[in-house]
Each structure stands twice: as structure tokens, then as C-alpha cells.
mmCIF file of C-alpha atoms in Angstrom:
data_model
loop_
_atom_site.group_PDB
_atom_site.id
_atom_site.type_symbol
_atom_site.label_atom_id
_atom_site.label_comp_id
_atom_site.label_asym_id
_atom_site.label_seq_id
_atom_site.Cartn_x
_atom_site.Cartn_y
_atom_site.Cartn_z
ATOM 1 C CA MET A 1 7.696 -0.859 -14.969
ATOM 2 C CA LEU A 2 4.345 -3.382 -16.420
ATOM 3 C CA GLY A 3 1.002 -2.373 -14.160
ATOM 4 C CA LEU A 4 -2.395 -3.752 -14.710
ATOM 5 C CA MET A 5 -6.073 -2.494 -15.985
ATOM 6 C CA GLY A 6 -9.428 -2.197 -13.443
ATOM 7 C CA ARG A 7 -12.277 -1.449 -12.657
ATOM 8 C CA LYS A 8 -13.096 1.204 -9.419
ATOM 9 C CA VAL A 9 -15.442 -1.172 -7.451
ATOM 10 C CA GLY A 10 -15.692 1.205 -4.647
ATOM 11 C CA MET A 11 -14.814 1.456 -0.809
ATOM 12 C CA THR A 12 -14.993 -0.856 2.140
ATOM 13 C CA GLN A 13 -13.069 -1.538 5.605
ATOM 14 C CA PHE A 14 -11.974 -4.099 6.805
ATOM 15 C CA TYR A 15 -10.584 -4.818 10.719
ATOM 16 C CA ASN A 16 -6.608 -5.777 11.307
ATOM 17 C CA GLU A 17 -4.828 -7.608 13.951
ATOM 18 C CA ARG A 18 -5.499 -5.100 16.437
ATOM 19 C CA GLY A 19 -8.810 -4.838 15.609
ATOM 20 C CA GLU A 20 -8.672 -1.483 14.348
ATOM 21 C CA ALA A 21 -10.600 -0.508 11.094
ATOM 22 C CA VAL A 22 -8.698 0.012 8.041
ATOM 23 C CA PRO A 23 -11.086 1.321 4.649
ATOM 24 C CA VAL A 24 -10.000 -0.020 1.358
ATOM 25 C CA THR A 25 -11.073 0.518 -1.960
ATOM 26 C CA LEU A 26 -11.405 -2.641 -3.806
ATOM 27 C CA ILE A 27 -10.141 -2.751 -6.967
ATOM 28 C CA GLU A 28 -10.953 -5.240 -10.051
ATOM 29 C CA VAL A 29 -7.693 -6.440 -11.409
ATOM 30 C CA GLY A 30 -7.833 -7.455 -14.903
ATOM 31 C CA PRO A 31 -8.326 -10.456 -15.661
ATOM 32 C CA CYS A 32 -5.523 -8.159 -18.788
ATOM 33 C CA THR A 33 -4.579 -10.225 -21.842
ATOM 34 C CA VAL A 34 -1.409 -9.251 -23.892
ATOM 35 C CA THR A 35 -2.048 -8.143 -26.970
ATOM 36 C CA GLN A 36 1.353 -6.985 -28.263
ATOM 37 C CA VAL A 37 4.972 -7.047 -27.282
ATOM 38 C CA LYS A 38 7.386 -4.975 -29.061
ATOM 39 C CA THR A 39 11.267 -4.857 -28.992
ATOM 40 C CA ASN A 40 13.899 -2.546 -29.476
ATOM 41 C CA GLU A 41 14.875 -4.427 -32.439
ATOM 42 C CA LYS A 42 11.324 -4.130 -33.851
ATOM 43 C CA GLU A 43 9.412 -1.175 -32.560
ATOM 44 C CA GLY A 44 12.092 0.937 -31.243
ATOM 45 C CA TYR A 45 11.551 0.315 -27.979
ATOM 46 C CA ALA A 46 10.130 -2.735 -25.221
ATOM 47 C CA ALA A 47 7.096 -1.821 -24.446
ATOM 48 C CA VAL A 48 3.375 -4.592 -23.875
ATOM 49 C CA GLN A 49 0.829 -4.466 -24.648
ATOM 50 C CA LEU A 50 -2.254 -5.478 -22.539
ATOM 51 C CA GLY A 51 -6.094 -5.162 -23.365
ATOM 52 C CA PHE A 52 -9.175 -5.077 -20.386
ATOM 53 C CA GLY A 53 -12.811 -5.624 -20.329
ATOM 54 C CA GLU A 54 -15.122 -6.433 -23.128
ATOM 55 C CA LYS A 55 -16.428 -4.557 -26.655
ATOM 56 C CA ARG A 56 -19.038 -5.887 -29.200
ATOM 57 C CA ASP A 57 -16.552 -6.550 -32.384
ATOM 58 C CA LYS A 58 -19.226 -4.050 -34.822
ATOM 59 C CA ARG A 59 -18.112 -0.754 -32.129
ATOM 60 C CA LEU A 60 -14.226 -1.908 -33.061
ATOM 61 C CA THR A 61 -13.051 -0.214 -36.785
ATOM 62 C CA LYS A 62 -11.430 -2.642 -38.714
ATOM 63 C CA ALA A 63 -8.255 -1.787 -38.158
ATOM 64 C CA GLN A 64 -8.761 -2.754 -34.382
ATOM 65 C CA LEU A 65 -10.200 -6.140 -35.640
ATOM 66 C CA GLY A 66 -8.044 -7.300 -37.958
ATOM 67 C CA HIS A 67 -5.022 -6.275 -34.563
ATOM 68 C CA PHE A 68 -7.243 -8.359 -32.276
ATOM 69 C CA ARG A 69 -7.123 -11.112 -35.079
ATOM 70 C CA LYS A 70 -3.808 -11.607 -35.747
ATOM 71 C CA ASN A 71 -3.752 -13.087 -32.859
ATOM 72 C CA GLY A 72 -6.953 -14.709 -32.595
ATOM 73 C CA LEU A 73 -7.608 -12.769 -29.459
ATOM 74 C CA LYS A 74 -11.077 -11.382 -28.138
ATOM 75 C CA SER A 75 -11.831 -7.876 -28.700
ATOM 76 C CA SER A 76 -10.408 -5.433 -25.897
ATOM 77 C CA ARG A 77 -12.589 -2.062 -24.477
ATOM 78 C CA TRP A 78 -9.383 -0.803 -23.065
ATOM 79 C CA LEU A 79 -5.486 -1.316 -24.674
ATOM 80 C CA LYS A 80 -2.597 0.156 -22.929
ATOM 81 C CA GLU A 81 1.672 0.316 -22.904
ATOM 82 C CA PHE A 82 3.594 -0.243 -20.711
ATOM 83 C CA HIS A 83 7.343 0.031 -21.449
ATOM 84 C CA VAL A 84 9.322 -3.171 -19.616
ATOM 85 C CA PRO A 85 13.112 -3.578 -19.367
ATOM 86 C CA ASP A 86 12.348 -7.479 -20.981
ATOM 87 C CA PRO A 87 10.011 -7.712 -22.753
ATOM 88 C CA SER A 88 10.636 -11.485 -24.045
ATOM 89 C CA ALA A 89 9.292 -12.772 -20.722
ATOM 90 C CA HIS A 90 5.958 -12.323 -22.255
ATOM 91 C CA THR A 91 4.012 -14.006 -24.720
ATOM 92 C CA VAL A 92 0.740 -12.721 -26.638
ATOM 93 C CA GLY A 93 -2.863 -13.854 -24.942
ATOM 94 C CA GLN A 94 -0.771 -14.427 -21.909
ATOM 95 C CA THR A 95 -3.486 -13.580 -19.138
ATOM 96 C CA LEU A 96 -2.392 -11.580 -16.205
ATOM 97 C CA GLY A 97 -4.559 -10.811 -12.885
ATOM 98 C CA ALA A 98 -4.928 -10.221 -9.390
ATOM 99 C CA ASP A 99 -2.032 -12.851 -8.332
ATOM 100 C CA PHE A 100 0.652 -9.947 -10.212
ATOM 101 C CA PHE A 101 0.301 -8.013 -6.609
ATOM 102 C CA GLU A 102 1.350 -8.485 -3.150
ATOM 103 C CA VAL A 103 0.052 -8.252 0.342
ATOM 104 C CA GLY A 104 1.777 -5.577 2.106
ATOM 105 C CA LYS A 105 3.216 -4.566 -1.235
ATOM 106 C CA ARG A 106 3.623 -0.517 -2.090
ATOM 107 C CA VAL A 107 1.569 0.577 -5.338
ATOM 108 C CA ASP A 108 0.596 3.374 -7.350
ATOM 109 C CA VAL A 109 -2.760 3.624 -8.357
ATOM 110 C CA ILE A 110 -3.792 6.179 -11.337
ATOM 111 C CA GLY A 111 -7.400 7.049 -11.956
ATOM 112 C CA THR A 112 -9.859 10.133 -13.912
ATOM 113 C CA THR A 113 -11.274 12.232 -11.136
ATOM 114 C CA MET A 114 -14.857 13.000 -10.988
ATOM 115 C CA GLY A 115 -16.216 15.396 -12.481
ATOM 116 C CA ARG A 116 -17.286 18.197 -9.986
ATOM 117 C CA GLY A 117 -18.444 20.965 -13.176
ATOM 118 C CA PHE A 118 -18.036 25.247 -12.276
ATOM 119 C CA GLN A 119 -17.279 25.758 -9.149
ATOM 120 C CA GLY A 120 -15.918 28.438 -6.846
ATOM 121 C CA VAL A 121 -12.792 29.056 -5.274
ATOM 122 C CA VAL A 122 -13.879 27.974 -2.569
ATOM 123 C CA LYS A 123 -14.205 24.426 -2.675
ATOM 124 C CA ARG A 124 -12.037 24.398 -6.669
ATOM 125 C CA HIS A 125 -9.085 25.460 -4.264
ATOM 126 C CA ARG A 126 -10.207 25.015 -0.896
ATOM 127 C CA PHE A 127 -10.010 28.676 -0.390
ATOM 128 C CA LYS A 128 -11.122 30.061 3.512
ATOM 129 C CA GLY A 129 -13.420 32.646 2.290
ATOM 130 C CA GLY A 130 -14.601 35.821 3.017
ATOM 131 C CA SER A 131 -16.242 37.484 6.236
ATOM 132 C CA MET A 132 -19.662 37.270 6.353
ATOM 133 C CA SER A 133 -20.414 40.031 9.041
ATOM 134 C CA HIS A 134 -19.990 43.824 8.629
ATOM 135 C CA GLY A 135 -21.794 44.251 5.730
ATOM 136 C CA THR A 136 -19.265 42.632 3.523
ATOM 137 C CA LYS A 137 -20.841 39.099 2.777
ATOM 138 C CA THR A 138 -17.873 38.121 0.788
ATOM 139 C CA LYS A 139 -17.896 34.469 2.206
ATOM 140 C CA ASP A 140 -17.328 32.845 -1.658
ATOM 141 C CA GLN A 141 -15.187 36.044 -3.570
ATOM 142 C CA PRO A 142 -11.517 35.002 -4.320
ATOM 143 C CA GLY A 143 -10.463 38.530 -3.164
ATOM 144 C CA SER A 144 -8.462 40.684 -5.190
ATOM 145 C CA ILE A 145 -6.639 38.899 -7.938
ATOM 146 C CA GLY A 146 -4.066 42.016 -9.399
ATOM 147 C CA ALA A 147 -2.742 44.992 -8.830
ATOM 148 C CA SER A 148 -3.749 48.175 -11.115
ATOM 149 C CA ALA A 149 -0.099 49.600 -11.380
ATOM 150 C CA PHE A 150 1.770 46.677 -12.058
ATOM 151 C CA PRO A 151 2.000 44.087 -13.856
ATOM 152 C CA SER A 152 -1.567 45.972 -14.764
ATOM 153 C CA ARG A 153 -3.140 42.415 -15.757
ATOM 154 C CA VAL A 154 -3.885 38.786 -14.279
ATOM 155 C CA ILE A 155 -0.809 36.416 -13.729
ATOM 156 C CA LYS A 156 -1.480 33.821 -15.111
ATOM 157 C CA GLY A 157 -2.653 30.721 -13.551
ATOM 158 C CA LYS A 158 -4.394 32.148 -10.910
ATOM 159 C CA ARG A 159 -6.470 30.395 -9.008
ATOM 160 C CA LEU A 160 -9.869 31.123 -9.726
ATOM 161 C CA PRO A 161 -13.218 29.425 -10.089
ATOM 162 C CA GLY A 162 -13.516 27.385 -13.267
ATOM 163 C CA HIS A 163 -14.105 23.389 -13.988
ATOM 164 C CA MET A 164 -13.438 20.855 -11.870
ATOM 165 C CA GLY A 165 -12.091 17.457 -11.932
ATOM 166 C CA THR A 166 -11.847 15.313 -14.712
ATOM 167 C CA ALA A 167 -8.058 15.227 -14.150
ATOM 168 C CA ARG A 168 -5.068 12.533 -14.839
ATOM 169 C CA LEU A 169 -4.669 11.806 -10.480
ATOM 170 C CA THR A 170 -2.326 9.177 -9.016
ATOM 171 C CA ALA A 171 -2.340 7.831 -5.479
ATOM 172 C CA LYS A 172 0.856 6.752 -5.049
ATOM 173 C CA ASN A 173 2.398 4.287 -2.336
ATOM 174 C CA LEU A 174 -0.885 2.957 -1.623
ATOM 175 C CA VAL A 175 -0.383 -0.845 0.580
ATOM 176 C CA VAL A 176 -2.592 -3.803 -0.400
ATOM 177 C CA GLY A 177 -4.391 -5.000 1.980
ATOM 178 C CA ALA A 178 -5.814 -7.956 0.252
ATOM 179 C CA VAL A 179 -5.873 -9.727 -2.535
ATOM 180 C CA ASP A 180 -8.336 -12.420 -3.751
ATOM 181 C CA ALA A 181 -6.959 -14.161 -7.058
ATOM 182 C CA ASP A 182 -10.191 -16.479 -7.597
ATOM 183 C CA GLN A 183 -12.714 -13.119 -8.056
ATOM 184 C CA ASN A 184 -9.753 -10.649 -8.651
ATOM 185 C CA THR A 185 -10.004 -8.166 -7.029
ATOM 186 C CA VAL A 186 -7.656 -6.651 -4.630
ATOM 187 C CA ALA A 187 -8.003 -4.502 -1.401
ATOM 188 C CA VAL A 188 -5.704 -1.353 -1.296
ATOM 189 C CA ARG A 189 -5.719 1.196 1.478
ATOM 190 C CA GLY A 190 -6.493 4.516 1.570
ATOM 191 C CA ALA A 191 -9.188 5.847 -2.034
ATOM 192 C CA VAL A 192 -8.237 5.897 -5.179
ATOM 193 C CA PRO A 193 -8.987 8.467 -7.675
ATOM 194 C CA GLY A 194 -12.737 8.343 -9.860
ATOM 195 C CA LYS A 195 -16.241 7.203 -9.222
ATOM 196 C CA PRO A 196 -16.938 3.687 -8.822
ATOM 197 C CA GLU A 197 -17.045 1.493 -12.447
ATOM 198 C CA GLY A 198 -14.267 3.674 -13.101
ATOM 199 C CA LEU A 199 -11.241 2.434 -15.249
ATOM 200 C CA VAL A 200 -8.102 2.536 -13.108
ATOM 201 C CA VAL A 201 -4.442 1.622 -13.501
ATOM 202 C CA ILE A 202 -2.462 0.011 -10.165
ATOM 203 C CA ARG A 203 1.937 -0.729 -10.530
ATOM 204 C CA PRO A 204 4.378 -1.512 -8.480
ATOM 205 C CA ALA A 205 5.225 2.024 -6.178
ATOM 206 C CA LYS A 206 7.636 3.774 -8.551
ATOM 207 C CA ASP A 207 8.867 5.266 -4.994
ATOM 208 C CA ASP A 208 9.933 1.283 -3.941
ATOM 209 C CA ALA A 209 11.268 0.671 -7.495
ATOM 210 C CA ALA A 210 13.940 3.409 -7.005
ATOM 211 C CA LYS A 211 14.956 2.401 -3.850
ATOM 212 C CA LEU A 212 15.694 -0.730 -4.714
ATOM 213 C CA ALA A 213 17.382 0.171 -7.529
ATOM 214 C CA ALA A 214 19.776 2.134 -5.248
ATOM 215 C CA GLY A 215 19.782 -0.859 -3.120
ATOM 216 C CA LYS A 216 17.795 0.858 -0.398
ATOM 217 C CA LYS A 217 15.249 -1.051 1.918
#
């Protein structure tokens, strides 16, 4: 499924026709350039490679630079492949922007969550914490993490303190509230993962695509 890369701008709000304030996230979508079209006959699978952002040539390896110069393209900071059923609909050098999306449609936004460093179980896993009365003072402690007799060890996967954030996360089924093709921006309702200026991938919602394939509305 083809999607586009973009940069998270930040959050704001707009008012709908009923006068209600709707929180939205602004995403600078593209412009993304088609840098390579892969086919089943040549590469063994069908995909479209897109480039986004700018990068100085001296920051690229010779192999990377040759990949762009081969087709007379400017250097891109990010490259990403999207598997598509019919790659013949796209050509190298083609530019895709915010007008790829429509108002009212649902999208999935993929990003990397903000890093929070080392955190305890209350913040990392939303534990309630223990009591602060009767001399216990175990508010930030996880409590018992295993039995001594059996299995005499901490079970793998136990929720404990540790590094929080900096993980890939997908926000699903967000509604496109507005599209500005001139500014290459898309406003989606709700929050998306990542910090401002962070890279995100926005694509048509997979749940909607599955419904269409099954013939459901």
C-alpha cells in the first residue's frame, strides 16, 4: 500500500460546523519523489521507492549518490519502499504531495515515540503504585515480581522499570480534517507519535482498505 513520508509540525485545533474545537496534528507531507520503481520481473517484488527531504551530496556515500545521479534526481535525506500491487502507475521522478489524501478519509500515521529515558513502572506502565500510609511508602515500587518456591525466577516479559519511548508506533484510523496542497500540509484529528520535526509515514488506513477489499462500507 502506497503512503507518503512527512514531517510532524505540531498540534493545533480548528472549529467544525457545529462550533466544536477539534484537536488536530499538522503534518508536512512531502513532496516525495519516486526514486525507483521495482517490478516482479526484475527485482522479484512490486514496490515504489520514495525519497523525502534534502541532504548535501558530501553526506552521501558514492553508492547512494550514484543511485540518485543515475536518474538525474536530487539527493534525498530519507528513502522508503512501499509495496504496491501495480507499480506501473508510477514513474521515476514523479512527485507526490498532500493532494494524495482526501478530507474525511482515514489514515494510519507511523512514527517514533519521544524518548523518556529510564522510568519507573508508574510512568512507564501506568501502575497505580503502592500506599503512602502506615509506614509502607511503596508508591513507586512495582510490588512482588515472582514467587520463591516456583518458578524461583522472574518470568520473562515482566513489566519492570526500564527505558521508555524511542519505539515505533502506529496511530490507526485517524480522520483527515484538512488538506492544503499549496503548503503540502495535512491536518489529521488527534495526536500522532513523535516530536515536532520528527519523520512520520502517513498512509491510507489498512482497516478501511480491508473493508473495501471485502466489499463492505
